Short mmCIF file of C-alpha atoms in Angstrom, two decimals:
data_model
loop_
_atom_site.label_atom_id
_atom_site.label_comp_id
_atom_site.label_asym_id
_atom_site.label_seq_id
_atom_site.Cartn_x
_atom_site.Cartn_y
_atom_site.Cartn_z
CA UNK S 17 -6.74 -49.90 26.44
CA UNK S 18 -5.46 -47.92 23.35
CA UNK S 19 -8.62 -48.03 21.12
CA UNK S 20 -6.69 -49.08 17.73
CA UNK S 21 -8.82 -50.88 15.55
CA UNK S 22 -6.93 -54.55 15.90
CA UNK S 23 -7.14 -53.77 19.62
CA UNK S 24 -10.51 -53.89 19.52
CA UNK S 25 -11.55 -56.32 17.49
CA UNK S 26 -9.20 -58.46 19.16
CA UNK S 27 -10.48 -57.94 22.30
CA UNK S 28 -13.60 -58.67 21.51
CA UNK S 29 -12.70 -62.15 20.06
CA UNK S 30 -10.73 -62.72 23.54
CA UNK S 31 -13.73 -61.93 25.76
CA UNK S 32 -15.71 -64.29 23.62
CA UNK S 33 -13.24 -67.03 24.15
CA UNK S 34 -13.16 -66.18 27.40
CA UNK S 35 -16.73 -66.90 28.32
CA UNK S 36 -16.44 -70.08 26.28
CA UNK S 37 -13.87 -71.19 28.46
CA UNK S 38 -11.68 -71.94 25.32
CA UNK S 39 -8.87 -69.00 25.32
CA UNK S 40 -5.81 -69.55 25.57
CA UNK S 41 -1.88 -68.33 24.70
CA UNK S 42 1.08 -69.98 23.91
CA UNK S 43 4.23 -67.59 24.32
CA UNK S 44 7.76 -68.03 25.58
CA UNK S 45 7.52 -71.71 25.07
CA UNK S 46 4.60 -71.94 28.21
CA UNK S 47 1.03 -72.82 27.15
CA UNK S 48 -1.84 -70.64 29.53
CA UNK S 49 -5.05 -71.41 29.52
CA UNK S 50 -8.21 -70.12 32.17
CA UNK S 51 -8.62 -71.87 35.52
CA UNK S 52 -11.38 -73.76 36.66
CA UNK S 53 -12.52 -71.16 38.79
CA UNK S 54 -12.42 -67.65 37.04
CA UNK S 55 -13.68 -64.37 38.07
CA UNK S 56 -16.90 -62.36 37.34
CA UNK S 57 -16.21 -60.55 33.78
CA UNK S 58 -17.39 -56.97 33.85
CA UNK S 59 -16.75 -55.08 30.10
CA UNK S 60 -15.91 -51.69 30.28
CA UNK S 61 -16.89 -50.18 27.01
CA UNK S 62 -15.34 -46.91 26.45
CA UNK S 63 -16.80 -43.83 27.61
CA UNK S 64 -19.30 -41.19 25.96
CA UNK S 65 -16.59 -38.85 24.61
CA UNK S 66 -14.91 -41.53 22.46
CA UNK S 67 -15.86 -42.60 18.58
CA UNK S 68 -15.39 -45.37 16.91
CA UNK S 69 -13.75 -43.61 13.13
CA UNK S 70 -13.98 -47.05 11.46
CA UNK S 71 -17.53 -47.83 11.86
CA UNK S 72 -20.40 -44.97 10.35
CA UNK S 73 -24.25 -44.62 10.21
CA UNK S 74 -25.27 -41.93 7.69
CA UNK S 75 -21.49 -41.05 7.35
CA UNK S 76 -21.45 -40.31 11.06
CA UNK S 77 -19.25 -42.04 13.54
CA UNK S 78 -20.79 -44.25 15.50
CA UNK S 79 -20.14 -44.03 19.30
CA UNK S 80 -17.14 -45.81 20.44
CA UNK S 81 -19.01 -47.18 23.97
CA UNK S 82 -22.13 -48.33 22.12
CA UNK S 83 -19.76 -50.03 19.41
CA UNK S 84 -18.31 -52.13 22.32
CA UNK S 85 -21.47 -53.00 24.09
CA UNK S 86 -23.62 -53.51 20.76
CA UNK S 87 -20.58 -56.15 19.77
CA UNK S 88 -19.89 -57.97 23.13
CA UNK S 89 -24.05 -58.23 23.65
CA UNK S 90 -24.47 -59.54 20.04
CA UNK S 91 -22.06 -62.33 20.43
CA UNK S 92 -22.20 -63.57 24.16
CA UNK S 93 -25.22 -61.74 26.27
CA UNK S 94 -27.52 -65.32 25.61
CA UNK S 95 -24.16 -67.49 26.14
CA UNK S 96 -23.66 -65.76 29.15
CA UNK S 97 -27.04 -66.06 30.66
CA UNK S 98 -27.15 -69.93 29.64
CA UNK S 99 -24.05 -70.28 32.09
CA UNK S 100 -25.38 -67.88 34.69
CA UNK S 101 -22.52 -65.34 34.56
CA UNK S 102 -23.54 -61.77 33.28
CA UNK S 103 -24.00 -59.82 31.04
CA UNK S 104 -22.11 -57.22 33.51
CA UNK S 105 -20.54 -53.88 32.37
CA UNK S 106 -18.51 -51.22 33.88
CA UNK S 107 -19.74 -47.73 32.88
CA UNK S 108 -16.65 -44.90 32.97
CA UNK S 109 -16.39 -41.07 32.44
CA UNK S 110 -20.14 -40.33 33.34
CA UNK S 111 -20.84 -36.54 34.38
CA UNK S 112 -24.51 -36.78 34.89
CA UNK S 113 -27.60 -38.45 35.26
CA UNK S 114 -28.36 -37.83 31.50
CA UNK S 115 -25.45 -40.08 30.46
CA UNK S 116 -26.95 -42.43 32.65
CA UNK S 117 -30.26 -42.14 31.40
CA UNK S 118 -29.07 -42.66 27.69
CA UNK S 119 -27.03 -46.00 28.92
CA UNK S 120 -30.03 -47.30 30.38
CA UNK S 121 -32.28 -46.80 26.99
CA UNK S 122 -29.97 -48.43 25.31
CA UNK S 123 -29.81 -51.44 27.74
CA UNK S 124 -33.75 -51.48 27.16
CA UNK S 125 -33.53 -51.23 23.30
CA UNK S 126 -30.86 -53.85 23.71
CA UNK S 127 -33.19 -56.51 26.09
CA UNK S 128 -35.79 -56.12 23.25
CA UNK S 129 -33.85 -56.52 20.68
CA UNK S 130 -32.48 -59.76 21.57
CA UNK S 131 -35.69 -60.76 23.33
CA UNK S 132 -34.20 -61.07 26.91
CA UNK S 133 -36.10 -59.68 30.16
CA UNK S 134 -35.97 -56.39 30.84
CA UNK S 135 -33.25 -55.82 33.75
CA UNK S 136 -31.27 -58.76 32.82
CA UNK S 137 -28.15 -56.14 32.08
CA UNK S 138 -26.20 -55.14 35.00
CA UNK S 139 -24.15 -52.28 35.36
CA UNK S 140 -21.54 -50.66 37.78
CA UNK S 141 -20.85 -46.62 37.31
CA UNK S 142 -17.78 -45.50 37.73
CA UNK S 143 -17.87 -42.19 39.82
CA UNK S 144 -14.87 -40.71 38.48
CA UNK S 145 -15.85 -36.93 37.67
CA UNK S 146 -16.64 -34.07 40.54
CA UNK S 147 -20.05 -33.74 38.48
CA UNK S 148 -21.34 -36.67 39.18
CA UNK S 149 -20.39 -36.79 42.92
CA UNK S 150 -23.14 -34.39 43.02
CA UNK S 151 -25.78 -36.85 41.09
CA UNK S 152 -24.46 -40.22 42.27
CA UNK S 153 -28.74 -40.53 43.78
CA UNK S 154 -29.89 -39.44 40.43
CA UNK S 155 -27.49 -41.79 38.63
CA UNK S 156 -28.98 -44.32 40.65
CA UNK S 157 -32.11 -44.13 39.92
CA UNK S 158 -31.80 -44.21 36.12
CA UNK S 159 -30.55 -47.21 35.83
CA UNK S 160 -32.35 -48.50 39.00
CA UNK S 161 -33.56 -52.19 37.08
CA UNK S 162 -30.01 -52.21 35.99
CA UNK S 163 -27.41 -51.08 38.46
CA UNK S 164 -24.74 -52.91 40.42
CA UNK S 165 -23.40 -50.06 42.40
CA UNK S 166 -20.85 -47.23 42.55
CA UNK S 167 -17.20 -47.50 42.27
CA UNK S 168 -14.91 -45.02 43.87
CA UNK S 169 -12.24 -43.80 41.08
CA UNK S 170 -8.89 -41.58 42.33
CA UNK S 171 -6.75 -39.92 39.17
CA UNK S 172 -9.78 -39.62 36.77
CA UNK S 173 -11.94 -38.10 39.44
CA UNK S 174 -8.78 -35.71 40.49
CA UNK S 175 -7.96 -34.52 36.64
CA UNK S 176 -11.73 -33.71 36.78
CA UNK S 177 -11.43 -31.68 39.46
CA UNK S 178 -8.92 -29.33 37.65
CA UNK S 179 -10.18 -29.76 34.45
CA UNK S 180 -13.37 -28.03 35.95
CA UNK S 181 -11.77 -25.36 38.36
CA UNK S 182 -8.57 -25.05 36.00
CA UNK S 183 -9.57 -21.16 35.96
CA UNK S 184 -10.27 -20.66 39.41
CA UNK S 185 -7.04 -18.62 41.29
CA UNK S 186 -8.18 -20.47 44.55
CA UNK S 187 -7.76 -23.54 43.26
CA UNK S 188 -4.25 -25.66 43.15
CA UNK S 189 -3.60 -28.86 44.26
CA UNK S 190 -0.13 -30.12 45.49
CA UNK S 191 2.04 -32.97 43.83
CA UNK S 192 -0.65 -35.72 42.59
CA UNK S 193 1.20 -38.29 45.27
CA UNK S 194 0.09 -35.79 48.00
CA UNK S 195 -3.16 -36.41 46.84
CA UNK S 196 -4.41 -39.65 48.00
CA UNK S 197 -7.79 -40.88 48.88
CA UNK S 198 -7.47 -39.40 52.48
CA UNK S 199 -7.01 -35.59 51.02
CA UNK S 200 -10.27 -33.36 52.56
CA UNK S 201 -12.01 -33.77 49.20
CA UNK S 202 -11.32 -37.16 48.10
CA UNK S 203 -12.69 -38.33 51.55
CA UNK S 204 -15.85 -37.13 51.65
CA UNK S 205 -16.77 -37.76 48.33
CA UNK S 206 -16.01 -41.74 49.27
CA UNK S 207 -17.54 -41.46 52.17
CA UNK S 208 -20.61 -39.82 50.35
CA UNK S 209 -20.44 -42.61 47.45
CA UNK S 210 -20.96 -45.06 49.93
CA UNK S 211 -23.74 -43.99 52.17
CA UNK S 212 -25.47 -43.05 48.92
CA UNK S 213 -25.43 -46.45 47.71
CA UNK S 214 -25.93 -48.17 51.13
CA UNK S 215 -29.03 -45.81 51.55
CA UNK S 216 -30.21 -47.45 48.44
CA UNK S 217 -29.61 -50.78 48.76
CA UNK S 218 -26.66 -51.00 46.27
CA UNK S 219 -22.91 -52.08 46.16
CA UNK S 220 -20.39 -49.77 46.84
CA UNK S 221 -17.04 -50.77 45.76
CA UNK S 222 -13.96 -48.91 46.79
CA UNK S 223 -11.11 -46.99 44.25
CA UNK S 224 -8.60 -49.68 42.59
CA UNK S 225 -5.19 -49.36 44.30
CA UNK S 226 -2.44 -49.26 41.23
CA UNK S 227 0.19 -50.71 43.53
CA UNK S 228 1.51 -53.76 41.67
CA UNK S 229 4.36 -56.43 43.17
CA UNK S 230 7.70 -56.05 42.74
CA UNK S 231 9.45 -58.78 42.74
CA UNK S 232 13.30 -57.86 42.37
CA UNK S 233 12.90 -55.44 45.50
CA UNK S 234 11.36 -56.94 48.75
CA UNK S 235 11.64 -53.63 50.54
CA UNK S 236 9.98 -52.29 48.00
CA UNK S 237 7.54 -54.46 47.97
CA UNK S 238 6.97 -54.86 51.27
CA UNK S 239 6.27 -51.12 51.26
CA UNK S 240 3.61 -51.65 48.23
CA UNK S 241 2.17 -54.40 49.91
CA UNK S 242 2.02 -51.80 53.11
CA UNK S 243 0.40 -49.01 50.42
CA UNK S 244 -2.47 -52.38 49.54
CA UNK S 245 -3.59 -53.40 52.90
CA UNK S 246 -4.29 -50.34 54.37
CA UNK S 247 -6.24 -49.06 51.37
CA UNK S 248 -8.29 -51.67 51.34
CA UNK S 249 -8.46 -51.89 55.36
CA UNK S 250 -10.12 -48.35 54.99
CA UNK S 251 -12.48 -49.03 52.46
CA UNK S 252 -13.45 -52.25 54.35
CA UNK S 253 -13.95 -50.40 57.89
CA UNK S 254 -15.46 -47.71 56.32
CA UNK S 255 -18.20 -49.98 55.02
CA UNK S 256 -17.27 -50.56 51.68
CA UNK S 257 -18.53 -53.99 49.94
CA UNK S 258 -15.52 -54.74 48.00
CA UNK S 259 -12.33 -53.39 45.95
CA UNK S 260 -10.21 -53.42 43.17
CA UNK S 261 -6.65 -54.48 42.38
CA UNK S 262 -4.82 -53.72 39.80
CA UNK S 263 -2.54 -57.29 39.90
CA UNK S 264 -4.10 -60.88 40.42
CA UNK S 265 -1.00 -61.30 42.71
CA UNK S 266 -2.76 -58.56 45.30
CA UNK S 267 -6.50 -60.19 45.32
CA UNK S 268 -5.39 -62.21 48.33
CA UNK S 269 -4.03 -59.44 50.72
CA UNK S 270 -6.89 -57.12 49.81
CA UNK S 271 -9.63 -59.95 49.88
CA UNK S 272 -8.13 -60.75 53.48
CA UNK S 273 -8.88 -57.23 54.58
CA UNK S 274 -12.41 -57.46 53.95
CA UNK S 275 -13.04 -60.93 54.98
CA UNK S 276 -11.66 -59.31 58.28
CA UNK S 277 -14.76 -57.06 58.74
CA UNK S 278 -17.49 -58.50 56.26
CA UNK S 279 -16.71 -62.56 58.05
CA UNK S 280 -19.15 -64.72 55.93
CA UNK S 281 -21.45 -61.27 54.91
CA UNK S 282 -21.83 -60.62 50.75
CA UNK S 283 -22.00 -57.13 51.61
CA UNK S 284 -21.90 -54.06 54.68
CA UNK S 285 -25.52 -52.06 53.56
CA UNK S 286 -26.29 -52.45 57.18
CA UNK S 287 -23.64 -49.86 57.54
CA UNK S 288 -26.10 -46.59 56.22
CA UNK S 289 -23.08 -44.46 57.76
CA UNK S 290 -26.20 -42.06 59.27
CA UNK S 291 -22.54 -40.34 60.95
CA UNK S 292 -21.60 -39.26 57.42
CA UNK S 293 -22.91 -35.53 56.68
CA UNK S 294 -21.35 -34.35 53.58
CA UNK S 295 -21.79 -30.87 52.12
CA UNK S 296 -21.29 -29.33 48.76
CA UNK S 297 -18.29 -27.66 50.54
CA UNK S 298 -16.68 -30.35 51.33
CA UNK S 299 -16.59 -31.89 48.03
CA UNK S 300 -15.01 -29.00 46.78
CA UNK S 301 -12.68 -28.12 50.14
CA UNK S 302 -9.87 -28.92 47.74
CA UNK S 303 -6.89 -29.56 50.35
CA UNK S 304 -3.83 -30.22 50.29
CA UNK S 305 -2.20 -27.33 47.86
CA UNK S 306 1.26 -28.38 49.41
CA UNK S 307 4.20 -28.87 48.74
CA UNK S 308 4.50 -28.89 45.30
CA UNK S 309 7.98 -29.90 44.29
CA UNK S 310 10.78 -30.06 41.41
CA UNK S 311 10.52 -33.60 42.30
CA UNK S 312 6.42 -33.84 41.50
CA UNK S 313 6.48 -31.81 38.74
CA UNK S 314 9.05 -34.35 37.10
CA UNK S 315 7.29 -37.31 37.88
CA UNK S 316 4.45 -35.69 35.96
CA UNK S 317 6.53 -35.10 32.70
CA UNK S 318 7.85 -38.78 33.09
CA UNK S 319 5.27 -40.44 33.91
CA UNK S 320 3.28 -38.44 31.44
CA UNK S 321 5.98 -39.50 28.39
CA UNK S 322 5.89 -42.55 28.86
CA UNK S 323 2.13 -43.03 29.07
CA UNK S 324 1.56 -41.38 25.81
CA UNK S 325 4.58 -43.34 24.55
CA UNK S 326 3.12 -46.32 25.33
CA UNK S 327 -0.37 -45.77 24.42
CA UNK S 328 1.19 -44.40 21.03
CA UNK S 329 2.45 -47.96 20.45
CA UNK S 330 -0.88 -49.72 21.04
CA UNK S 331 -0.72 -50.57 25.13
CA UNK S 332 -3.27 -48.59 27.09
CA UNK S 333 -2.29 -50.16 30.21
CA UNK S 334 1.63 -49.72 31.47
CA UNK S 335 3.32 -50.41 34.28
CA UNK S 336 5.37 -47.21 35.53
CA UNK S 337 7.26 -46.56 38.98
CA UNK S 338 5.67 -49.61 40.32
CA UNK S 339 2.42 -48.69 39.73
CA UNK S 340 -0.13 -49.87 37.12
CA UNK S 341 -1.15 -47.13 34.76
CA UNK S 342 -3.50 -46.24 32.41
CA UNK S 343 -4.88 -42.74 30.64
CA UNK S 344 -6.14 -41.08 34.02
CA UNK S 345 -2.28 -41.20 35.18
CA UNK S 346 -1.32 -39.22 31.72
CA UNK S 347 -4.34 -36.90 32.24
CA UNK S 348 -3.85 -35.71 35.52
CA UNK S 349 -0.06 -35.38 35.11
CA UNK S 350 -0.39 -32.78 31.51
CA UNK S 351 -3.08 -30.89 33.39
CA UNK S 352 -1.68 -30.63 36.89
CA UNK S 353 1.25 -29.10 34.99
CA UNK S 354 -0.82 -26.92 32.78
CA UNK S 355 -2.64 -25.29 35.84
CA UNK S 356 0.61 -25.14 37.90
CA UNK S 357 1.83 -22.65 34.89
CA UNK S 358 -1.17 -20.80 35.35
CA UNK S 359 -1.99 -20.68 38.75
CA UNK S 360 -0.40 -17.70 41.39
CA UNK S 361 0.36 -20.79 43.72
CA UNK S 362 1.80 -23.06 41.40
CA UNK S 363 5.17 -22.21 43.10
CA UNK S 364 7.59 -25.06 43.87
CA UNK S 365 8.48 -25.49 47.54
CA UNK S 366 11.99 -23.93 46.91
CA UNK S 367 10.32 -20.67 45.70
CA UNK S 368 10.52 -20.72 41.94
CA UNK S 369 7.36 -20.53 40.21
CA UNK S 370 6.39 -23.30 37.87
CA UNK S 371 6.76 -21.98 34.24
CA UNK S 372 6.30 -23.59 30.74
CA UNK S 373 10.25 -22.41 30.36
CA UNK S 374 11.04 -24.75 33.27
CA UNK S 375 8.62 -27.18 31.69
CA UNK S 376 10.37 -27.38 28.56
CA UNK S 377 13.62 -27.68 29.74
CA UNK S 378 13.04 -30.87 31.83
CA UNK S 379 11.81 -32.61 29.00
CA UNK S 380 14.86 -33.46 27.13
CA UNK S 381 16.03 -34.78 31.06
CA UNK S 382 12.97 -36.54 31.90
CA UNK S 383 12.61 -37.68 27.88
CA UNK S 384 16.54 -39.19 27.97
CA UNK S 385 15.88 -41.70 31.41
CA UNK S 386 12.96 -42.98 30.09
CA UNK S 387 14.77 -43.63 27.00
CA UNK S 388 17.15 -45.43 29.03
CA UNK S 389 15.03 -47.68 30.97
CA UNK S 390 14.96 -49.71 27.68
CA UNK S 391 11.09 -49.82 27.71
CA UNK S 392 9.07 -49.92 24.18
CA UNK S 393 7.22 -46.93 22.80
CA UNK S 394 7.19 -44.29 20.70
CA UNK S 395 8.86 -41.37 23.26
CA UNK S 396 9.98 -38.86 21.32
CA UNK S 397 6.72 -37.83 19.46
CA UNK S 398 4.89 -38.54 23.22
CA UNK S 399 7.27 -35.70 24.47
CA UNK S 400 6.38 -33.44 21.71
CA UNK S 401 2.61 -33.88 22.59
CA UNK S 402 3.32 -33.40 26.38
CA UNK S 403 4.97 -30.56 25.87
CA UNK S 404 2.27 -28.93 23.66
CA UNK S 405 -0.81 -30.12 26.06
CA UNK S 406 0.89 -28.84 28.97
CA UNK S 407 2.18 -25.58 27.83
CA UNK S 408 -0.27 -24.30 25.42
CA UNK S 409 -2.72 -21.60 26.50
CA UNK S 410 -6.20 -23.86 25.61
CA UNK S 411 -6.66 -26.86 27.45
CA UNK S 412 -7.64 -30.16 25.82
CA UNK S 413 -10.55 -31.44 27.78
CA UNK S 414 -9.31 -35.44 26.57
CA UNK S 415 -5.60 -35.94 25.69
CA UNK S 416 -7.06 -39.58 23.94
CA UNK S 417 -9.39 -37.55 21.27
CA UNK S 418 -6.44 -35.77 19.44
CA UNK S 419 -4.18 -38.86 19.85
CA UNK S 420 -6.96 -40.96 18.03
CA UNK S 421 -7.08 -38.69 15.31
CA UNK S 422 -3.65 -38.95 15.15
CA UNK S 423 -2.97 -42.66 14.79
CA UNK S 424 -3.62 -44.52 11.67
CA UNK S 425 -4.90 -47.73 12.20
#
C-alpha cells in the first residue's frame, strides 16, 4: 500500500464492507461482489517507523500503525466477534521484543477500552528483520495471550541484512535472484522460525512466493507455476503449517502441496524439528556473494524505477517481471546497489567494479524501457530518487519516510 491519505481512509471503508459482506465494484461494465465462502481477513497496519502527518495529539504525529489498528478496531472488532471471524492482524517491520511488547499493551488498552476479553486480539509477526531472528522466543512470549505465529518474510528480511552489515567489507551478497530462500542464511533462519514456534505451540507460516500467473505465456507460466509448488513443497516438508500467495489464482497449487503432507491435520507442531541446530553463525553465514552481474544490477535499477514510480502514483502493490511487488522489492534493489558501490567485492562477474558512474549511466537505459512498457506512474522523478538513494554516501534506513514527506496528499 502507498499510505496517501484517500488510500487509507478508503481502505478502511473497504475492510468494513468487507466484513459486512456488502462490498462490492462495478468496473468495465462487470459487477463483483464477495463469495459465499471468503477467507480469514488479517489487517496489516503499517509498521513502527511510519506516521500518520494528517492526524496529531499535542501537535505530534500520531503513529501510522496505531492509526490503522485504533480505526479498523473502532469500527468492526465487536462486528467481527458477533460473526466469529477475528479481529486478526499482521504485525510487519518488528526488530525486537520491545516492539512487541508495545503492540501487545496496546492490544490490552484496546480489549479494555471496548470492554472485550483480554486475548480476544490475535496477531501474526512478521519476521522480516535479521534482529528479530535472534528474538523470535522473546517475541513470542510478549504477546503470548495474543499471538498466531511467525511468518517467514524473504526481500524485507534480506534488505535488513545489508542495511545492518552495509559497512562490513566481508559482507556482499550476489544478485538478489541468487538469493532465494535456500541461500546458507535464509535457510536456517526458516528453519529456526519454525522449530521456535513449533517448540511453543504456535503457527509457523512459510515466506509468500511473489510468483503471479501469466497468462499470455504458458511456458512462462508453467515455469512460475514450477517456481510455486516447490516453494511451498519445502515449506510443507519442512514442517511448516501453511503459506502465502501472492495471487488467488495460486491458492490451489500451493494449498495442494500441503494437503499432501498435513492430509486432514490443521497444523505439523508435532514436527519440533529436534534435527534443527541453528547457531548465531549461521544466521549470519551470509552466502552466496556470487555472481553478481550487469544483468542483476539492471534489474535492480528497473525494478527499483518502477516501484517508486508506481508507489509515487498511489499503488503500493505492482506487478513487475511477473512477480508481485511491493516496497521490500524497491528496498533491497537501492541498497543492494548502494553497498555494491561500496563494497571491495561488489565487482561484476566480467571484472568491472560496480560504480555510481556505471549506476548513473544505466538509468536513462533502464528509465527509457520502462517508459516503453506503457505502464502508469510517475518514472522520471522515481529515477531521480533512485539515483540519489543509491549513489549518495548516507544511506536512508526507509526509502517510504522521505517519499511520504514528499507527496502531498
Amino acid at each position: 500500500n502507498s499510505p496517501k491519505w484517500d488510500n487509507q481512509i478508503q481502505g478502511q471503508i473497504n475492510l468494513k464492507a468487507a466484513i459486512r459482506r456488502t462490498l462490492t465494484l462495478e468496473q468495465n461494465g462487470k459487477l463483483y461482489k464477495l463469495n459465499d465462502k471468503i477467507a480469514t481477513l488479517q489487517v496489516r497496519p503499517r509498521g513502527w517507523h511510519l506516521d500518520e502527518k494528517h492526524i496529531t495529539v499535542d501537535g505530534q504525529r500520531v503513529s501510522g500503525g496505531i492509526f490503522d489498528f485504533a480505526l479498523f478496531m473502532f469500527h468492526n472488532a465487536k462486528e467481527q466477534i458477533a460473526r466469529g471471524a477475528g479481529p486478526f492482524f499482521y504485525l510487519p517491520k518488528m526488530e525486537s521484543h520491545l516492539e512487541a511488547r508495545l503492540w501487545n499493551d496496546v492490544f490490552v488498552t484496546t480489549q479494555q477500552a471496548l470492554g472485550l476479553p483480554q486475548g480476544t486480539i490475535k496477531a501474526t509477526v512478521l519476521i522480516e528483520t535479521i534482529l528479530a531472528a535472534f528474538e523470535m522466543d522473546e517475541i513470542l512470549y510478549e504477546l503470548r495471550e495474543h499471538s498466531a505465529g511467525l511468518n517467514a518474510g524473504r526481500w524485507d528480511y534480506i534488505f535488513s541484512c545489508i542495511k545492518k552489515f552495509k559497512l562490513d567489507k566481508d559482507f556482499c551478497l550476489a544478485d538478489r535472484a541468487k538469493v532465494t530462500m535456500t541461500a546458507p542464511f535464509m535457510r536456517a533462519y526458516a528453519l529456526l522460525l519454525l522449530k521456535t514456534c513449533h517448540k511453543r505451540g504456535a503457527p509457523a507460516i512459510g515466506g509468500m512466493s511473489a510468483l503471479i500467473p501469466i497468462k499470455n505465456d504458458p511456458e512462462k507460466n508453467a515455469v512460475a507455476m514450477a517456481g510455486i509448488i516447490s516453494d511451498k513443497r519445502r515449506d510443507a516438508d519442512d514442517g511448516y503449517d501453511g503459506g502465502w500467495v501472492a495471487h488467488p489464482g495460486l491458492v490451489e497449487p500451493a494449498m495442494k502441496e500441503f494437503v499432501a503432507v498435513l492430509g486432514d491435520k490443521p497444523n505439523q507442531w508435532g514436527k519440533q524439528r529436534d534435527d534443527v541446530q541453528v547457531s548465531a553463525t549461521d544466521l549470519l553465514n551470509f552466502k552466496p556473494e556470487a555472481p553478481i552481474t550487469e544483468a542483476g544490477l539492471r534489474m535492480n535499477i528497473n525494478v527499483g524505477i518502477h516501484y517508486l514510480g508506481a508507489w509515487l502514483a498511489g499503488n503500493g502493490c505492482v506487478p513487475i517481471h511477473n512477480l508481485m511487488e511491493d516496497a521490500a522489492t524497491a528496498e533491497i534493489s537501492r541498497s543492494q546497489v548502494w553497498q555494491w558501490i561500496r563494497s571491495p567485492k561488489g565487482v561484476l562477474d566480467d571484472g568491472r567494479k560496480v560504480t555510481a558512474d556505471l549506476v548513473r549511466a544505466l538509468v536513462p537505459e533502464e528509465l527509457a524501457k520502462i517508459k516503453a512498457s506503457g505502464h502508469a506512474g510517475l518514472f522520471d522523478r522515481a529515477a531521480e530518487i533512485f539515483t540519489q538513494m543509491s549513489t549518495q554516501s548516507s544511506f536512508t534506513e526507509f526509502l517510504t519516510l522521505p517519499l511520504y514527506e514528499e507527496q502531498s496528499f
